[in-house]
mmCIF file of C-alpha atoms in Angstrom:
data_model
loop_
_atom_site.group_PDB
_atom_site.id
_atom_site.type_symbol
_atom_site.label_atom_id
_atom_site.label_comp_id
_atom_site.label_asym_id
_atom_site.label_seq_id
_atom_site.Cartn_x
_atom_site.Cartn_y
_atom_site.Cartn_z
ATOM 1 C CA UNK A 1 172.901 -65.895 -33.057
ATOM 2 C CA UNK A 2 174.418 -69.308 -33.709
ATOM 3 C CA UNK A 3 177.363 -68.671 -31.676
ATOM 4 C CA UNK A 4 174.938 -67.479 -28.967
ATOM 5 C CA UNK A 5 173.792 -70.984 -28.663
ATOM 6 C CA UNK A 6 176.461 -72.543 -28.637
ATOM 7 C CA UNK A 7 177.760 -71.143 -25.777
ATOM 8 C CA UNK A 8 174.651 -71.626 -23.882
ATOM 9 C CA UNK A 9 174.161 -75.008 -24.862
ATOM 10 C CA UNK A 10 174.155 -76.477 -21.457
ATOM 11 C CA UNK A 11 171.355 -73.995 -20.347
ATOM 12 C CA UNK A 12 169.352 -75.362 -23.322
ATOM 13 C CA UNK A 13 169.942 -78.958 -22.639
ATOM 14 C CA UNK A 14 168.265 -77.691 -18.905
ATOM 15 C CA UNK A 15 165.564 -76.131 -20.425
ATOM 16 C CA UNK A 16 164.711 -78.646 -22.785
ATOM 17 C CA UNK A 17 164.821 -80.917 -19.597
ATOM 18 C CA UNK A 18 162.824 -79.084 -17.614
ATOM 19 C CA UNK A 19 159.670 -78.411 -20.580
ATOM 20 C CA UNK A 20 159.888 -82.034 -21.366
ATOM 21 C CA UNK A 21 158.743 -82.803 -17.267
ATOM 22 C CA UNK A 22 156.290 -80.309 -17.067
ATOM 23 C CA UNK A 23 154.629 -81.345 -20.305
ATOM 24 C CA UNK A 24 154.829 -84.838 -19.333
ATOM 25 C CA UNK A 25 153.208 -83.537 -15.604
ATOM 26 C CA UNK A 26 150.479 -81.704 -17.555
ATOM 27 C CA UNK A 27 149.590 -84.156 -19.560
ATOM 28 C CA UNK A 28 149.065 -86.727 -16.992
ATOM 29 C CA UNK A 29 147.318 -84.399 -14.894
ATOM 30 C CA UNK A 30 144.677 -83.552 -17.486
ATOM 31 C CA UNK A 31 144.847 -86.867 -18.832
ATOM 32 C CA UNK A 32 144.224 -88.656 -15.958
ATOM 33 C CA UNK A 33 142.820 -86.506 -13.292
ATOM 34 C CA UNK A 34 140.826 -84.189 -15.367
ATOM 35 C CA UNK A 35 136.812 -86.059 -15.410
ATOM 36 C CA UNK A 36 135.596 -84.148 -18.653
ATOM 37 C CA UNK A 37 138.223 -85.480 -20.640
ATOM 38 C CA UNK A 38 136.916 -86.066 -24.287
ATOM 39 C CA UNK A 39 137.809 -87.974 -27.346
ATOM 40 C CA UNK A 40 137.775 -85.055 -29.247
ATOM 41 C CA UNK A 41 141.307 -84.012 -26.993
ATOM 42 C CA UNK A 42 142.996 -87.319 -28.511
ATOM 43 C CA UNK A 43 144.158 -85.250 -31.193
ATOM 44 C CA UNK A 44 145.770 -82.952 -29.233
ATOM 45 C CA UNK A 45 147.829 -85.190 -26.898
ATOM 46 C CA UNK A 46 148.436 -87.050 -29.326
ATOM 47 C CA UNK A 47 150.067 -84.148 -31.213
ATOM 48 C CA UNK A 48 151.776 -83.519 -27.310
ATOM 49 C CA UNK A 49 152.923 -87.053 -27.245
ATOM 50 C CA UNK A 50 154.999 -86.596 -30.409
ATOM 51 C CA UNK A 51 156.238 -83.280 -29.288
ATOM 52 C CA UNK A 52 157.087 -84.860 -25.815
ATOM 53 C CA UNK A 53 159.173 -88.061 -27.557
ATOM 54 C CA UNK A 54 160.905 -86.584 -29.832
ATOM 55 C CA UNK A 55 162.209 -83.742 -27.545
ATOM 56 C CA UNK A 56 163.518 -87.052 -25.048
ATOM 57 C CA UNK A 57 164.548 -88.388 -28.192
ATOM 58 C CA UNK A 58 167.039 -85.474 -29.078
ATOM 59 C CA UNK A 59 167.903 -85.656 -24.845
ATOM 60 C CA UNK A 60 168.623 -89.464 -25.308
ATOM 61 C CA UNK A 61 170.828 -89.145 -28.296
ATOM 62 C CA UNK A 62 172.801 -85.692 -26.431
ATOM 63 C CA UNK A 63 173.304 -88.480 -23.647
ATOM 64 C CA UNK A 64 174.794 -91.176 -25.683
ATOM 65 C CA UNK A 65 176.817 -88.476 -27.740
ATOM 66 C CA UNK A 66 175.118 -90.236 -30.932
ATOM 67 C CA UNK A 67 174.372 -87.523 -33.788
ATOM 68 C CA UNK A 68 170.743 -86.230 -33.782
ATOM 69 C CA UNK A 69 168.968 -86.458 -37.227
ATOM 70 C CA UNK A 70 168.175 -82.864 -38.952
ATOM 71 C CA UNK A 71 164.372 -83.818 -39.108
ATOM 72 C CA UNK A 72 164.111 -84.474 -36.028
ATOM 73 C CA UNK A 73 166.008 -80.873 -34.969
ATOM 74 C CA UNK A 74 163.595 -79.126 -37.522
ATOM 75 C CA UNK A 75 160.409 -80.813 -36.635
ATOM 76 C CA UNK A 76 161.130 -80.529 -32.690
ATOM 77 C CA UNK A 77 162.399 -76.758 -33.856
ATOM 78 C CA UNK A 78 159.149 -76.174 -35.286
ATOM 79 C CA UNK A 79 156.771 -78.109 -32.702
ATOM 80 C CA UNK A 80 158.270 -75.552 -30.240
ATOM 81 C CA UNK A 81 158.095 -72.284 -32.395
ATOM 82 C CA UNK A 82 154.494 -73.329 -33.016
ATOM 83 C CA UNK A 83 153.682 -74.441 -29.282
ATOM 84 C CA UNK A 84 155.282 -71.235 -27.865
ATOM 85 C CA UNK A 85 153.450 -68.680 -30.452
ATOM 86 C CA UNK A 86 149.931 -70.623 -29.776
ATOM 87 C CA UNK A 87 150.572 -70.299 -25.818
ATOM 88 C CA UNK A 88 151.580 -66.377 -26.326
ATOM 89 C CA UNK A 89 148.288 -66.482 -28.408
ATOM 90 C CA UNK A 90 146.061 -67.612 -25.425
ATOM 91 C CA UNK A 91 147.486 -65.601 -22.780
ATOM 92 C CA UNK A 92 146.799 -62.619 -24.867
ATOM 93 C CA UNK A 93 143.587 -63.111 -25.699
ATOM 94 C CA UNK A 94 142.315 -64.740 -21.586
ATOM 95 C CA UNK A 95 139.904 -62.011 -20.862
ATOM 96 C CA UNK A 96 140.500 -63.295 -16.962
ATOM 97 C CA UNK A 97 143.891 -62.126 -16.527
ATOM 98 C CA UNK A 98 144.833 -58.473 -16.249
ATOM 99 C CA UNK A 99 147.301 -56.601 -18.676
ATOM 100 C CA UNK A 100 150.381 -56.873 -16.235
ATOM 101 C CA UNK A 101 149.851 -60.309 -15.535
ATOM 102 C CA UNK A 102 149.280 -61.299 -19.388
ATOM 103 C CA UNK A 103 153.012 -59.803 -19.918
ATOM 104 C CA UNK A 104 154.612 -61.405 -16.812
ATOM 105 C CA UNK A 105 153.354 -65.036 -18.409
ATOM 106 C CA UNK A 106 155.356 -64.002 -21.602
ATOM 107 C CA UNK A 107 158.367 -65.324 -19.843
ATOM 108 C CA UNK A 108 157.653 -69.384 -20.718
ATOM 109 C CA UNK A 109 156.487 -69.013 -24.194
ATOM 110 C CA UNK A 110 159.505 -66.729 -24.999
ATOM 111 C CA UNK A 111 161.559 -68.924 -23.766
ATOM 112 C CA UNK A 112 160.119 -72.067 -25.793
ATOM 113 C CA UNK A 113 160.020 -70.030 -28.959
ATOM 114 C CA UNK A 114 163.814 -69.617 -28.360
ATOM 115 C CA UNK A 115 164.726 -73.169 -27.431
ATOM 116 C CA UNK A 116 162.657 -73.986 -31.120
ATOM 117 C CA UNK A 117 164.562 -71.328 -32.850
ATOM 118 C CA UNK A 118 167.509 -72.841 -31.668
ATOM 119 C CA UNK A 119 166.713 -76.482 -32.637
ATOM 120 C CA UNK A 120 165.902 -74.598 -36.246
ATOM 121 C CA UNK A 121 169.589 -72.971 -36.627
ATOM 122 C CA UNK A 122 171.171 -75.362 -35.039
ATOM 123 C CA UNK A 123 169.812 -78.529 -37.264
ATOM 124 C CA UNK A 124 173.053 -79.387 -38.936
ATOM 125 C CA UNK A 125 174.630 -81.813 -36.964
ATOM 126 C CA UNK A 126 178.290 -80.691 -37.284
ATOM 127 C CA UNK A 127 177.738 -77.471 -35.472
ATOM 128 C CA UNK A 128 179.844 -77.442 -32.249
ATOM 129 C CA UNK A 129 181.700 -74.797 -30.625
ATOM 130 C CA UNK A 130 184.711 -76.927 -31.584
ATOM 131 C CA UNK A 131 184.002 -77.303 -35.247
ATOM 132 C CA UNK A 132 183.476 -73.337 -35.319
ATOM 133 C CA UNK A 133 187.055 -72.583 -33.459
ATOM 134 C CA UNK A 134 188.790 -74.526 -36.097
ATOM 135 C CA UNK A 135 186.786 -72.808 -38.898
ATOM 136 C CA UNK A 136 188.001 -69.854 -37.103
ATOM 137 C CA UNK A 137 191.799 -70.755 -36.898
ATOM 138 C CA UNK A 138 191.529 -71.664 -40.545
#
């Protein structure tokens, strides 16, 4: 599974791209648009804000090729798992949608479960496809 990722790893640096815009777009649409926001909810984006800057944290540090901490990795890892099972949870149980549609919108919590699971594996920071060639020629 490791070497899986590692030889996707620019589709994961897109995806984690991609999640980290649309859960900065959703935030600031419900933050700021949304008129029955509540203070009760502060917990909640507050728990998204974290999510949201550590995941441009771990982009920031791929971009200046500086080495990401491992508790960072496992508590982004994590975050995701967590975030992906709890949006699988709510689709399932949205009396509003129908059967087909609930396993079409499988497809974005899937794939954030697997970018955690990756973050989770992949927390030591001297896993590259390099370092396992020359384990491998060894």
């Amino acid at each position: 599974m490791k070497l899986f990722y590692l030889k996707t790893d620019k589709f994961w640096i897109f995806s984690r791209i991609f999640f980290t815009l649309l859960l900065i777009i959703a935030v600031i649409k419900v933050f700021f648009l949304d008129t029955d926001f509540e203070p009760r909810n502060i917990f909640g984006f507050s728990i998204l804000a974290i999510y949201i800057s550590l995941m441009i944290l771990i982009l920031l540090r791929r971009v200046y090729k500086k080495t990401i901490p491992s508790t960072v990795k496992l508590t982004t890892g994590i975050s995701s798992i967590l975030i992906g099972l709890l949006m699988s949870y709510s689709i399932l149980t949205n009396p509003n949608t129908n059967e087909l549609l609930k396993i079409g919108f499988h497809f974005v919590p899937v794939w954030i479960i697997l970018l955690g699971l990756r973050d989770v594996l992949l927390y030591q920071n001297h896993y590259s496809i390099e370092y396992n060639q020359s384990m491998a020629t060894d």
